[in-house]
XYZ file of C-alpha atoms in Angstrom:
441
model
C 105.546 82.163 77.712
C 105.082 80.259 80.125
C 101.849 80.111 82.690
C 103.273 77.709 85.375
C 102.152 78.857 88.348
C 105.717 78.523 90.828
C 106.973 80.695 88.542
C 104.787 82.658 87.543
C 104.103 84.270 90.786
C 107.465 83.575 91.525
C 108.618 86.120 89.341
C 105.911 87.993 89.845
C 106.971 88.459 93.374
C 110.542 90.354 93.022
C 108.455 92.556 90.277
C 106.440 94.235 92.899
C 107.245 97.438 95.090
C 109.949 96.502 98.609
C 109.482 95.479 101.261
C 107.251 93.562 100.384
C 106.989 90.417 102.533
C 103.707 89.940 104.314
C 101.072 88.658 101.911
C 97.207 88.068 103.082
C 95.617 85.323 100.713
C 91.114 85.983 99.811
C 90.371 82.304 100.721
C 87.177 81.255 99.378
C 88.086 78.037 99.488
C 86.809 77.249 95.363
C 90.568 76.093 92.785
C 92.526 79.191 91.829
C 92.036 80.469 95.541
C 93.794 76.831 96.981
C 95.922 76.953 94.092
C 97.211 80.200 94.750
C 97.259 79.574 97.704
C 99.523 76.283 97.120
C 102.341 77.832 95.014
C 102.515 80.535 97.828
C 103.321 77.708 100.778
C 105.861 76.115 98.037
C 107.885 79.544 97.771
C 107.468 80.878 101.214
C 110.612 79.714 102.314
C 112.641 81.221 99.110
C 111.063 84.591 99.045
C 110.602 84.991 103.010
C 107.372 85.129 102.263
C 105.160 85.538 105.979
C 102.254 83.684 105.023
C 98.444 84.891 106.298
C 95.290 82.875 104.868
C 91.975 85.977 105.184
C 87.810 83.653 104.625
C 84.653 85.775 104.381
C 80.899 84.430 104.453
C 78.775 86.218 103.702
C 75.809 84.312 103.962
C 74.598 84.332 100.118
C 74.742 80.241 99.045
C 72.782 77.568 101.176
C 76.120 75.289 102.929
C 78.175 78.051 102.455
C 78.922 78.604 106.070
C 80.773 74.614 106.273
C 83.333 76.616 103.686
C 85.110 77.644 106.540
C 85.681 74.666 108.502
C 87.308 73.612 104.575
C 89.655 76.618 104.663
C 90.362 76.262 108.780
C 91.434 72.613 107.606
C 93.916 73.800 104.093
C 95.293 76.552 106.259
C 95.978 74.330 109.071
C 97.929 71.787 106.995
C 99.368 74.281 105.445
C 100.567 75.481 108.384
C 98.931 78.841 107.798
C 97.236 81.810 110.182
C 93.580 81.355 109.205
C 90.882 85.272 109.621
C 86.927 83.877 108.938
C 85.066 87.276 108.859
C 81.017 87.147 108.278
C 79.944 90.409 106.944
C 76.180 91.416 105.277
C 75.751 92.322 101.668
C 73.430 95.193 100.426
C 70.713 93.699 98.576
C 69.729 96.845 96.814
C 72.908 97.474 95.582
C 71.870 99.702 91.844
C 75.084 96.985 90.743
C 73.065 94.046 91.787
C 74.171 90.727 94.227
C 76.996 90.682 92.167
C 78.491 93.571 92.325
C 76.667 94.244 96.560
C 78.870 90.798 97.334
C 81.924 91.983 95.443
C 82.932 94.810 95.984
C 81.658 93.376 100.118
C 83.689 90.595 99.891
C 86.932 92.575 99.159
C 86.354 95.505 102.041
C 86.767 93.283 104.296
C 89.975 92.330 103.016
C 90.978 94.990 103.151
C 90.216 96.115 105.996
C 91.842 93.346 107.921
C 95.486 94.848 108.727
C 98.706 96.153 106.329
C 99.456 92.248 104.340
C 99.922 92.393 100.827
C 96.440 90.987 100.211
C 96.306 88.260 97.000
C 94.786 87.364 94.951
C 93.701 84.432 92.842
C 91.705 86.424 89.771
C 93.614 84.279 86.430
C 93.300 84.985 82.989
C 89.976 83.739 81.871
C 88.335 86.312 84.856
C 90.811 88.886 83.102
C 89.029 87.706 79.650
C 86.024 88.324 81.094
C 86.221 91.084 82.645
C 87.121 93.174 80.092
C 84.647 92.117 77.695
C 82.236 92.497 80.330
C 83.724 96.128 80.519
C 83.412 96.367 77.258
C 80.259 95.553 76.353
C 78.980 98.282 79.454
C 80.870 100.929 77.414
C 83.093 101.445 79.602
C 85.798 103.210 77.363
C 89.764 102.451 78.121
C 89.422 103.654 82.045
C 87.184 100.286 82.621
C 88.289 97.784 79.183
C 91.111 98.438 81.729
C 90.851 95.874 83.349
C 92.989 94.248 86.984
C 96.432 95.323 87.259
C 98.685 92.583 88.796
C 99.394 95.158 91.359
C 97.590 97.972 92.148
C 98.502 100.121 95.647
C 95.810 100.844 97.922
C 95.393 104.166 99.946
C 96.936 103.589 103.387
C 97.650 99.383 102.192
C 100.293 98.181 100.972
C 97.968 97.029 98.103
C 96.086 94.547 95.854
C 97.975 91.879 94.413
C 96.541 89.444 91.478
C 100.040 86.922 90.389
C 97.839 84.742 88.399
C 96.749 86.852 85.797
C 98.637 85.293 82.743
C 97.861 81.775 84.114
C 94.493 80.547 82.869
C 92.550 78.004 84.038
C 93.055 75.096 82.860
C 96.140 75.482 84.409
C 95.719 76.021 87.860
C 93.380 72.109 87.380
C 96.803 70.651 85.553
C 98.214 72.124 88.776
C 95.967 71.251 92.034
C 95.051 67.518 90.185
C 98.813 67.554 90.334
C 99.159 67.652 93.283
C 96.196 65.743 95.469
C 94.496 69.075 95.789
C 90.370 69.441 96.499
C 88.961 72.399 96.302
C 84.710 73.977 97.261
C 82.696 73.834 93.764
C 80.648 77.018 94.600
C 76.932 75.970 93.109
C 75.682 79.824 91.933
C 79.096 79.856 89.945
C 76.741 77.341 87.434
C 74.180 80.065 88.007
C 73.865 82.122 84.505
C 71.425 83.959 85.583
C 73.607 86.559 87.267
C 74.781 88.170 83.982
C 79.444 87.621 85.017
C 78.637 83.429 85.236
C 76.008 83.960 81.993
C 79.492 85.249 80.445
C 82.319 82.743 81.791
C 78.941 80.037 81.875
C 77.601 80.633 78.005
C 79.862 82.874 75.757
C 83.201 83.136 76.692
C 83.144 78.859 76.061
C 81.494 79.124 72.035
C 83.886 82.903 70.990
C 87.064 80.531 72.613
C 85.850 77.673 70.493
C 85.073 79.875 67.537
C 87.940 81.663 68.176
C 91.235 79.960 69.889
C 93.083 81.498 71.997
C 90.733 84.908 71.758
C 90.720 84.744 76.471
C 94.436 85.777 76.238
C 93.605 88.227 73.657
C 90.744 89.484 75.094
C 93.425 89.573 78.550
C 96.196 90.995 76.076
C 93.152 93.709 75.217
C 92.394 94.722 78.827
C 96.803 95.454 79.592
C 97.051 97.665 76.751
C 93.356 99.429 77.248
C 95.991 99.697 80.553
C 98.060 101.633 78.903
C 96.739 103.962 77.161
C 94.260 104.016 80.720
C 98.130 104.968 82.427
C 98.663 107.652 79.008
C 94.945 109.047 80.231
C 95.987 109.873 83.296
C 99.345 111.191 83.365
C 98.184 113.975 80.804
C 94.816 114.820 83.486
C 97.567 115.260 86.083
C 99.644 117.691 83.268
C 96.653 119.381 82.604
C 94.919 119.100 86.668
C 98.721 121.249 87.545
C 98.697 123.751 85.270
C 94.957 124.603 85.746
C 95.495 124.694 89.982
C 95.076 127.711 91.336
C 97.731 128.295 94.071
C 97.452 127.472 96.920
C 93.826 126.236 96.381
C 92.746 122.647 96.170
C 90.592 124.378 92.868
C 91.276 124.183 89.566
C 90.969 127.908 87.153
C 88.072 128.173 84.425
C 89.262 129.785 82.155
C 91.846 127.488 80.830
C 89.911 124.514 81.153
C 87.594 125.969 78.712
C 90.487 126.263 76.633
C 91.364 122.343 75.983
C 88.991 119.829 73.828
C 86.168 118.045 74.542
C 87.855 114.790 74.937
C 90.810 115.994 76.954
C 88.832 118.299 79.400
C 86.156 115.198 80.168
C 89.447 113.677 80.663
C 90.097 116.023 82.782
C 87.058 115.402 85.155
C 87.166 111.323 84.726
C 90.447 111.857 86.417
C 88.517 113.786 89.250
C 86.594 111.549 89.481
C 88.712 108.491 89.678
C 91.194 109.883 92.151
C 87.495 110.698 94.482
C 86.531 107.438 93.993
C 83.220 108.139 91.969
C 81.675 105.181 89.541
C 82.349 106.738 86.647
C 79.631 108.189 84.301
C 77.497 107.687 81.591
C 79.009 109.103 78.291
C 76.393 111.573 78.272
C 75.521 112.536 81.135
C 79.550 113.605 81.803
C 78.956 114.975 77.938
C 75.768 117.206 79.785
C 78.323 118.042 82.999
C 80.775 119.166 80.166
C 77.760 121.809 78.172
C 76.932 122.934 82.117
C 80.939 123.743 82.519
C 81.332 125.878 79.115
C 77.644 127.332 79.445
C 78.750 131.476 80.526
C 75.781 131.929 82.842
C 77.463 129.199 84.969
C 79.374 131.489 86.826
C 77.288 132.242 89.204
C 76.804 129.361 90.670
C 76.613 125.492 90.394
C 77.718 121.966 91.712
C 76.984 119.580 89.272
C 76.165 116.096 91.674
C 77.370 112.825 90.278
C 77.614 109.602 93.286
C 79.107 111.058 96.494
C 80.767 114.362 94.934
C 79.441 117.676 92.903
C 81.759 118.715 90.351
C 81.055 122.758 91.177
C 82.063 125.790 89.496
C 81.774 129.504 91.187
C 82.528 132.539 89.014
C 86.517 131.728 88.149
C 86.846 128.825 90.241
C 85.151 124.805 89.461
C 86.770 121.643 92.005
C 84.867 118.369 93.850
C 83.340 118.714 96.307
C 80.811 116.666 98.712
C 77.392 116.340 96.808
C 76.450 115.751 100.791
C 76.535 119.618 102.674
C 75.565 117.859 106.119
C 73.293 121.002 108.366
C 75.179 123.041 110.390
C 72.888 123.689 113.638
C 71.514 127.177 113.624
C 73.856 128.491 117.000
C 75.860 126.513 120.015
C 77.878 128.152 122.893
C 81.719 128.086 121.873
C 83.224 127.696 125.346
C 86.527 127.985 124.727
C 87.312 123.858 122.568
C 89.848 123.736 120.919
C 87.031 122.366 117.837
C 83.658 122.416 116.764
C 82.359 119.802 115.225
C 80.441 122.421 112.151
C 78.095 121.746 108.968
C 80.666 118.532 107.558
C 83.918 120.369 109.006
C 84.462 122.141 112.401
C 85.586 125.498 113.577
C 89.444 125.525 115.041
C 90.555 127.923 117.392
C 94.486 128.481 117.248
C 96.086 131.104 119.431
C 98.052 133.721 117.827
C 100.142 136.075 118.430
C 98.942 140.096 116.263
C 96.248 137.485 114.990
C 92.854 136.817 114.684
C 90.388 137.941 117.125
C 91.714 139.482 120.753
C 92.322 136.940 123.296
C 90.807 139.963 125.987
C 88.045 140.282 123.913
C 86.942 137.682 124.672
C 86.160 137.567 128.315
C 84.131 137.392 130.530
C 81.663 137.641 127.480
C 79.276 134.833 126.407
C 79.875 134.042 123.464
C 77.745 131.526 119.924
C 78.828 130.536 116.859
C 74.944 130.517 114.616
C 74.347 130.575 110.925
C 72.591 133.165 109.199
C 69.414 134.416 109.791
C 69.530 137.218 107.193
C 69.995 141.507 107.589
C 74.283 140.665 109.481
C 76.858 143.335 109.000
C 80.085 143.943 109.462
C 82.555 146.474 109.292
C 86.018 144.360 108.733
C 88.171 148.183 109.189
C 88.384 151.205 112.281
C 86.617 153.712 110.685
C 85.934 152.593 107.433
C 80.966 151.852 107.503
C 79.462 148.939 108.274
C 78.547 146.066 105.413
C 76.400 143.908 104.246
C 77.318 140.480 104.795
C 75.483 139.515 102.087
C 77.939 142.186 99.637
C 81.798 140.454 102.235
C 80.264 137.119 101.222
C 80.258 137.765 97.381
C 83.123 139.502 97.325
C 85.046 136.414 99.369
C 83.643 134.749 96.334
C 81.779 132.286 99.136
C 79.977 129.852 96.857
C 75.979 130.307 97.233
C 75.425 126.911 98.875
C 77.972 127.668 101.336
C 76.021 130.304 102.451
C 73.183 129.190 104.607
C 75.869 126.117 106.727
C 78.431 128.685 107.044
C 78.937 129.378 110.974
C 79.473 132.737 112.703
C 80.920 133.395 115.997
C 79.008 136.103 118.046
C 81.069 138.162 121.848
C 78.901 139.289 123.783
C 75.754 139.242 121.131
C 78.155 141.109 118.777
C 79.471 139.193 115.510
C 82.707 138.862 115.440
C 84.503 136.776 113.073
C 82.677 134.983 110.112
C 84.264 131.683 108.198
C 85.875 133.101 104.566
C 85.327 136.264 105.144
C 87.413 137.913 108.616
C 87.732 139.569 112.476
C 85.039 142.585 112.675
C 87.530 146.008 112.850
C 86.020 146.077 117.265
C 88.202 142.328 118.226
C 90.754 142.381 115.860
C 93.897 141.874 117.927
C 96.493 144.482 118.546
C 100.162 143.509 117.593
C 102.314 141.917 120.155
C 99.346 141.031 122.004
C 97.864 136.884 122.363
C 94.260 136.189 120.262
C 92.172 133.532 118.768
C 92.728 132.041 115.008
C 89.614 131.140 114.008
C 88.305 128.760 110.862
C 86.468 126.543 109.657
C 87.308 123.651 106.899
C 84.580 123.623 105.847
C 85.715 126.246 102.781
C 88.946 124.172 101.921
């Protein structure tokens, strides 16, 4: 297969989902991104592209503050608009400074607009990524490495048109066209893990096994295909487990899945939530707890910012950080009130919710539980303890402390997830107010 940068970029472009027209190049000023920008400029007219570029300054390398000027001169010569962004990099990132800089740079670039973001990763980068993730035991999903195109939530996507081009071909292109570029001195520092693989390990592997980088990149593509199949299987299983009209899943059929298949579903859910994959031991421990009979009493298993939750015959993924609700606040008729990481909304209804007449002239307040509350849901029936009603409504134990309750004139009128007290129920054909809390979604 030809590795000519111009031919590959043009072919790759034609395979993008329409309407692909606006492209912003992530421009560091190094060899790779300089070549990518130059190639796209040469194809601008024939492909009908609208081009721009973005340079991110993170301040981690002494002297790097002038790199933006170098990028500016290049873009001016090529008639390409340039945006320069300054970012702060988290110094105590769990993945190290390398990962922190990479994430901050990517977030800055993706957040710039609705253009397709073109990045200059090449075949050697792909091989390095596959090897790095394989060493860490990342599994098929991790070893799948980088995709040529990845659609993003709310943005057109990330495009890597040079993944099949080895760095030597980029270097040859740059020299043939008289390009100049920035040499980042930090790339030579093998104290960083990826630099160590790039500078010290992969060259030795290539000497002993010529074509090893190409083989690693090919393995990454094959693992990507396998990962796609696993995701399709997870989607089929999640559809089977889904509880009608709910974001929750049924536990009983999940228990019938093999261990490997259940862990595949767990990985898919966590990936969709944007969580980093837990290691194999942690995932097996989550599975073990999930299968324990006692888990039906309610459990949260944190994974990053999310938690896998089980209660009775259902399970789901939610935020692990539940914001505490206020102890009490007066409701003055607002359509929405922020409450414990969600919102209590009050919509207009007819013959449903709380009778509007029952609210007239009354002091209304939202409060959390104090203990000992009772509620009568049906006229003529005895009042019942809120504790029992919450259990019957299958409200998870960890949600009960922040549950909003509406008091009207000193009487309990509504409890989120339970319902409206009989004395406040809206009669048929009468105007009413329907309260709902999004914290139980």
